[in-house]
CSV table of C-alpha atoms and ligand atoms in Angstrom, one decimal:
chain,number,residue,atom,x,y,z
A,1,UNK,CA,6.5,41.4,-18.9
A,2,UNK,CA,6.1,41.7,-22.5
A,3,UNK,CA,5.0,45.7,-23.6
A,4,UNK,CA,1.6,44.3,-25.1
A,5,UNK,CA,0.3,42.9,-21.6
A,6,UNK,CA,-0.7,45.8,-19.7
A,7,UNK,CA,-3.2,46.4,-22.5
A,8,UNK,CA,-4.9,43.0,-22.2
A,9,UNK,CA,-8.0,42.8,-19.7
A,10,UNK,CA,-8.6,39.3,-18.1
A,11,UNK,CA,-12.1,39.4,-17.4
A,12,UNK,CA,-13.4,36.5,-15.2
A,13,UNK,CA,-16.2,34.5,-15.9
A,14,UNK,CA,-16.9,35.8,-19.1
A,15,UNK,CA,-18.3,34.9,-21.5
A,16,UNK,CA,-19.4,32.0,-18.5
A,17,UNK,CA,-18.2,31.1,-14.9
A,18,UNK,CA,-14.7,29.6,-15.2
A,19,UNK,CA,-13.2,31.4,-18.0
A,20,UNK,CA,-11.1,34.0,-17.8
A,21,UNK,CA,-11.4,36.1,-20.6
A,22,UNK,CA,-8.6,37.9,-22.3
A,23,UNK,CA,-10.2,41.1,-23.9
A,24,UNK,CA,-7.8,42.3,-26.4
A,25,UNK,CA,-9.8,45.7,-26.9
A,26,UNK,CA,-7.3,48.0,-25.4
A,27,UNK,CA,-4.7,46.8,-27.3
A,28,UNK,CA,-6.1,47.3,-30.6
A,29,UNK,CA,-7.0,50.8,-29.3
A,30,UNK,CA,-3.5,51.6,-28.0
A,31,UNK,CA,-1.1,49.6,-30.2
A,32,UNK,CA,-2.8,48.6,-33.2
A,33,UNK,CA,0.0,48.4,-35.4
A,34,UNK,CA,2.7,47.1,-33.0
A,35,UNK,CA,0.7,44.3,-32.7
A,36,UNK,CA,0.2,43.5,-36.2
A,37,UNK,CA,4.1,43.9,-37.1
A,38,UNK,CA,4.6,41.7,-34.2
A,39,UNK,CA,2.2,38.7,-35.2
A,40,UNK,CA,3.6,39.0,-38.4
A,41,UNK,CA,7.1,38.5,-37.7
A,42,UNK,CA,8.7,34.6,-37.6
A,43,UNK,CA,6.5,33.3,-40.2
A,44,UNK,CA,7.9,32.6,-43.5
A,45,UNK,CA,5.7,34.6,-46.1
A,46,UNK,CA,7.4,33.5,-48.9
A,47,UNK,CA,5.5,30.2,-48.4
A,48,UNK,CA,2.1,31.8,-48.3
A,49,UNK,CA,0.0,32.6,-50.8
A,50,UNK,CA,-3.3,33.7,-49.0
A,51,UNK,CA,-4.1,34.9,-44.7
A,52,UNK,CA,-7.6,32.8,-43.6
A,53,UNK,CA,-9.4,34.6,-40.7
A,54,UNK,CA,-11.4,33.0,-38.4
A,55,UNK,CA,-14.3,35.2,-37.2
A,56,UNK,CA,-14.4,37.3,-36.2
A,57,UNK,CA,-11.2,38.9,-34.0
A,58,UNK,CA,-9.0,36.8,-36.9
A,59,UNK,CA,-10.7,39.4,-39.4
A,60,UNK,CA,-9.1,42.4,-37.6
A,61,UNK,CA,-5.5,40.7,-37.5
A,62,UNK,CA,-5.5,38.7,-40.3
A,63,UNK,CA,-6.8,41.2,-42.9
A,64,UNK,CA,-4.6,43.6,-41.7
A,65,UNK,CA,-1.6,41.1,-41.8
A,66,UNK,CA,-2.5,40.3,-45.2
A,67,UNK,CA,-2.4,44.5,-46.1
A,68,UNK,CA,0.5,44.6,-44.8
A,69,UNK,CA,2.4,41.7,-46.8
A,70,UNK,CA,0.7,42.3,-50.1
A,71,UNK,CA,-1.6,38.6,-49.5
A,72,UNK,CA,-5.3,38.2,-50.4
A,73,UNK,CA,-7.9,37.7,-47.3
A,74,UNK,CA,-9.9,34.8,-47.5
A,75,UNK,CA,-12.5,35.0,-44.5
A,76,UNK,CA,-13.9,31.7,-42.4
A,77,UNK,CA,-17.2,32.6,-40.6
A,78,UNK,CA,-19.5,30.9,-38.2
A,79,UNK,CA,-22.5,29.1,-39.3
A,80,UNK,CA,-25.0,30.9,-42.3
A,81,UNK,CA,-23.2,34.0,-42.8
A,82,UNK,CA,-21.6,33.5,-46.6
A,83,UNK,CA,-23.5,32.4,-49.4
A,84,UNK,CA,-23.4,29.2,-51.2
A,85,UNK,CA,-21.3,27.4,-52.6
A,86,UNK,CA,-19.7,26.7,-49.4
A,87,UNK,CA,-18.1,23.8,-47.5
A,88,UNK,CA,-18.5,23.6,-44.1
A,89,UNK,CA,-16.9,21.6,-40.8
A,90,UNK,CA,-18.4,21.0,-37.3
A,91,UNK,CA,-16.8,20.8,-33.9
A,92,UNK,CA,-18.0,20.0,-30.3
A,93,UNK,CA,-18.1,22.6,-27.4
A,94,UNK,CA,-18.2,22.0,-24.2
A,95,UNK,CA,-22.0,21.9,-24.7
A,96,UNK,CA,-23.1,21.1,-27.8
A,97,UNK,CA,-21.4,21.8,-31.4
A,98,UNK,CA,-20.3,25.1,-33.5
A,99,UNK,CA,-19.6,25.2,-37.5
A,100,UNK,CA,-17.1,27.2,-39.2
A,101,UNK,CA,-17.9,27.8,-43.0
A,102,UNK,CA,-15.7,29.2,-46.4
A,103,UNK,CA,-16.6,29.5,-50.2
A,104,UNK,CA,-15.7,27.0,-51.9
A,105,UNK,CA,-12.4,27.0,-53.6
A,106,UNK,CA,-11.0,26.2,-56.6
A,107,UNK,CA,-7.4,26.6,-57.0
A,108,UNK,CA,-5.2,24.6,-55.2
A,109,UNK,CA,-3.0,27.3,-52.4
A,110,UNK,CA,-1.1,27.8,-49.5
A,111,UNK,CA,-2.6,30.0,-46.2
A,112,UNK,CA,-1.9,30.9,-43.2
A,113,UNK,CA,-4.5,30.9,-40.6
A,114,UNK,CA,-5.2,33.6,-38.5
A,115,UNK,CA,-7.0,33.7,-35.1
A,116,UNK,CA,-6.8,35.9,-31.8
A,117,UNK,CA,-6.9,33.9,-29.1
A,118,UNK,CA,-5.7,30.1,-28.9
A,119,UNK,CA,-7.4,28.1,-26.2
A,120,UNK,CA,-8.2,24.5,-26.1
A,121,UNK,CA,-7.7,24.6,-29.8
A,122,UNK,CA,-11.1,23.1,-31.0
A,123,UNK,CA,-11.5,25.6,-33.1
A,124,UNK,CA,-8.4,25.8,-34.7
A,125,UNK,CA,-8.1,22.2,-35.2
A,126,UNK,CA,-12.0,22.7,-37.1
A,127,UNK,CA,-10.4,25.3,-38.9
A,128,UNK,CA,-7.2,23.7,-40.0
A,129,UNK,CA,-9.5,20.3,-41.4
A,130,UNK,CA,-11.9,22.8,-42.9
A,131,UNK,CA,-8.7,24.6,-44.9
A,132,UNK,CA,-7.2,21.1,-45.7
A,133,UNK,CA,-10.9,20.1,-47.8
A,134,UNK,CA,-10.8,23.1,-49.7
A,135,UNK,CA,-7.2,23.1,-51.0
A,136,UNK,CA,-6.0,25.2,-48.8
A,137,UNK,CA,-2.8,23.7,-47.4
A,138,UNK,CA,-2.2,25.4,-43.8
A,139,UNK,CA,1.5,25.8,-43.4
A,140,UNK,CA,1.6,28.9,-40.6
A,141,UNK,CA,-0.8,29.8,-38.0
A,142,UNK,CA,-0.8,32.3,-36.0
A,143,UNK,CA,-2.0,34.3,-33.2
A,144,UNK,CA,-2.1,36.8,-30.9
A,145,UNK,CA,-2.4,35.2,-27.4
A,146,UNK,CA,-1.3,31.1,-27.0
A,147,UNK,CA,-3.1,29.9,-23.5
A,148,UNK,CA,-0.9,27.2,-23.7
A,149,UNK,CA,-1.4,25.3,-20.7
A,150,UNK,CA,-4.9,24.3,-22.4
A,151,UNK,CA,-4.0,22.8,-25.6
A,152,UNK,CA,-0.9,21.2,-26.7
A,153,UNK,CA,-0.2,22.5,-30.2
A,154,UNK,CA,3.3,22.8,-29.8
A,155,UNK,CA,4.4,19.4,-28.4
A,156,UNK,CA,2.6,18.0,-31.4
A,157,UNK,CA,4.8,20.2,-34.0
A,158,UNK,CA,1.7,22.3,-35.5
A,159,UNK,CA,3.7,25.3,-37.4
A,160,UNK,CA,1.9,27.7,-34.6
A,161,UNK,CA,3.3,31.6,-34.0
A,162,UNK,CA,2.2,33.4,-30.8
A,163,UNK,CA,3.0,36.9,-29.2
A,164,UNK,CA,1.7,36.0,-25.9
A,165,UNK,CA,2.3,32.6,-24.6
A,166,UNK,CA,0.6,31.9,-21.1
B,1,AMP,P1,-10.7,27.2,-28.5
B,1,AMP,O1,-11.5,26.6,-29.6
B,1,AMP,O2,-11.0,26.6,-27.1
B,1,AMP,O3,-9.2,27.2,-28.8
B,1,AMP,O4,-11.1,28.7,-28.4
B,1,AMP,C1,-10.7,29.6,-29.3
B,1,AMP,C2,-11.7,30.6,-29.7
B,1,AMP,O5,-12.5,31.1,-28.5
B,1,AMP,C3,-11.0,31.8,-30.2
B,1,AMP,O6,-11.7,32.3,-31.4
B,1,AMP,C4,-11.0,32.9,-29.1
B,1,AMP,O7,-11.4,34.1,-29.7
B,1,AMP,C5,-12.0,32.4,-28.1
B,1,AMP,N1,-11.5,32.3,-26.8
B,1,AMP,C6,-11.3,31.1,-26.1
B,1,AMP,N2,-10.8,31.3,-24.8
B,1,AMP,C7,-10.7,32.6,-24.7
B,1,AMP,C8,-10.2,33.5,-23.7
B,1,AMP,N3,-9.8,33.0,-22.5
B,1,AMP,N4,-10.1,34.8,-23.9
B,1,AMP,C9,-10.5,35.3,-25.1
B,1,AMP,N5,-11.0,34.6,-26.1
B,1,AMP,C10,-11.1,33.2,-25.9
């Protein structure tokens, strides 16, 4: 059993019936900097020139990935929150549809993409499209907990890291 997992909570049905949710809260009070060395490590920083987190668990761990390389944070937030000019891309729940948003920008770059928890990968996938229209070109993602047997990111070659796989 890896050191990081008695720290993890799996709280059933939350945030609804069905889900078991892995509550990383512990962790982050216990072992905050283990984990971000660890998430950190196996990605090739050389080829990056920015961290994207997705809100708002991929703020904690990417911003303090990007401190700890020396990168710039670039955050992508749910629906309203940053102020024009933005560009925007929608995905479908279960029920109904969520949108992830970023400034506009301007300069052509290279990111890595930053998120806690990867499930059926919706929102990744959202997140990687809404990179690619702004210039961003995503060549690392990574994450702190890979529920693998719910998306298949890895048979289709997606440059993905993970601590945790499940
Ligand atoms: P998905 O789009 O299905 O890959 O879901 C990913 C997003 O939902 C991430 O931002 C996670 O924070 C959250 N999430 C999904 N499933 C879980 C889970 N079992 N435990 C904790 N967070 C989850």
């Amino acid at each position: 059993m890896h050191p990081f997992e008695s720290h993890i909570r799996n709280v059933p049905d939350f945030p609804k019936a069905g889900i078991i949710f892995k509550d990383i809260t512990p962790l982050l009070q216990e072992r905050f900097s283990e984990v971000i060395e660890a998430i950190s490590q196996g990605i090739n920083w050389d080829e990056i020139d920015h961290v994207v987190g997705i809100e708002s668990r991929g703020f904690i761990l990417g911003a303090a990935m990007a401190q700890l390389k020396g990168k710039g944070f670039i955050p992508m937030r749910k629906k309203g929150k940053l102020p024009p000019p933005i560009i925007a891309e929608s995905y479908a729940l279960e029920y109904g549809s969520d949108t992830l948003e970023m400034i506009i920008n301007t300069k052509a770059a290279k990111v890595l993409l930053v998120d806690d928890v990867l499930a059926t990968g919706g929102t990744l996938r959202a997140a990687m499209k809404l990179c690619e229209k702004n210039q961003l070109k995503v060549t690392s993602m990574a994450l702190l907990i890979n529920l693998t047997f719910l998306n298949n990111f890895k048979e289709e070659g997606l440059p993905v890291h993970s601590v945790l796989n499940y």
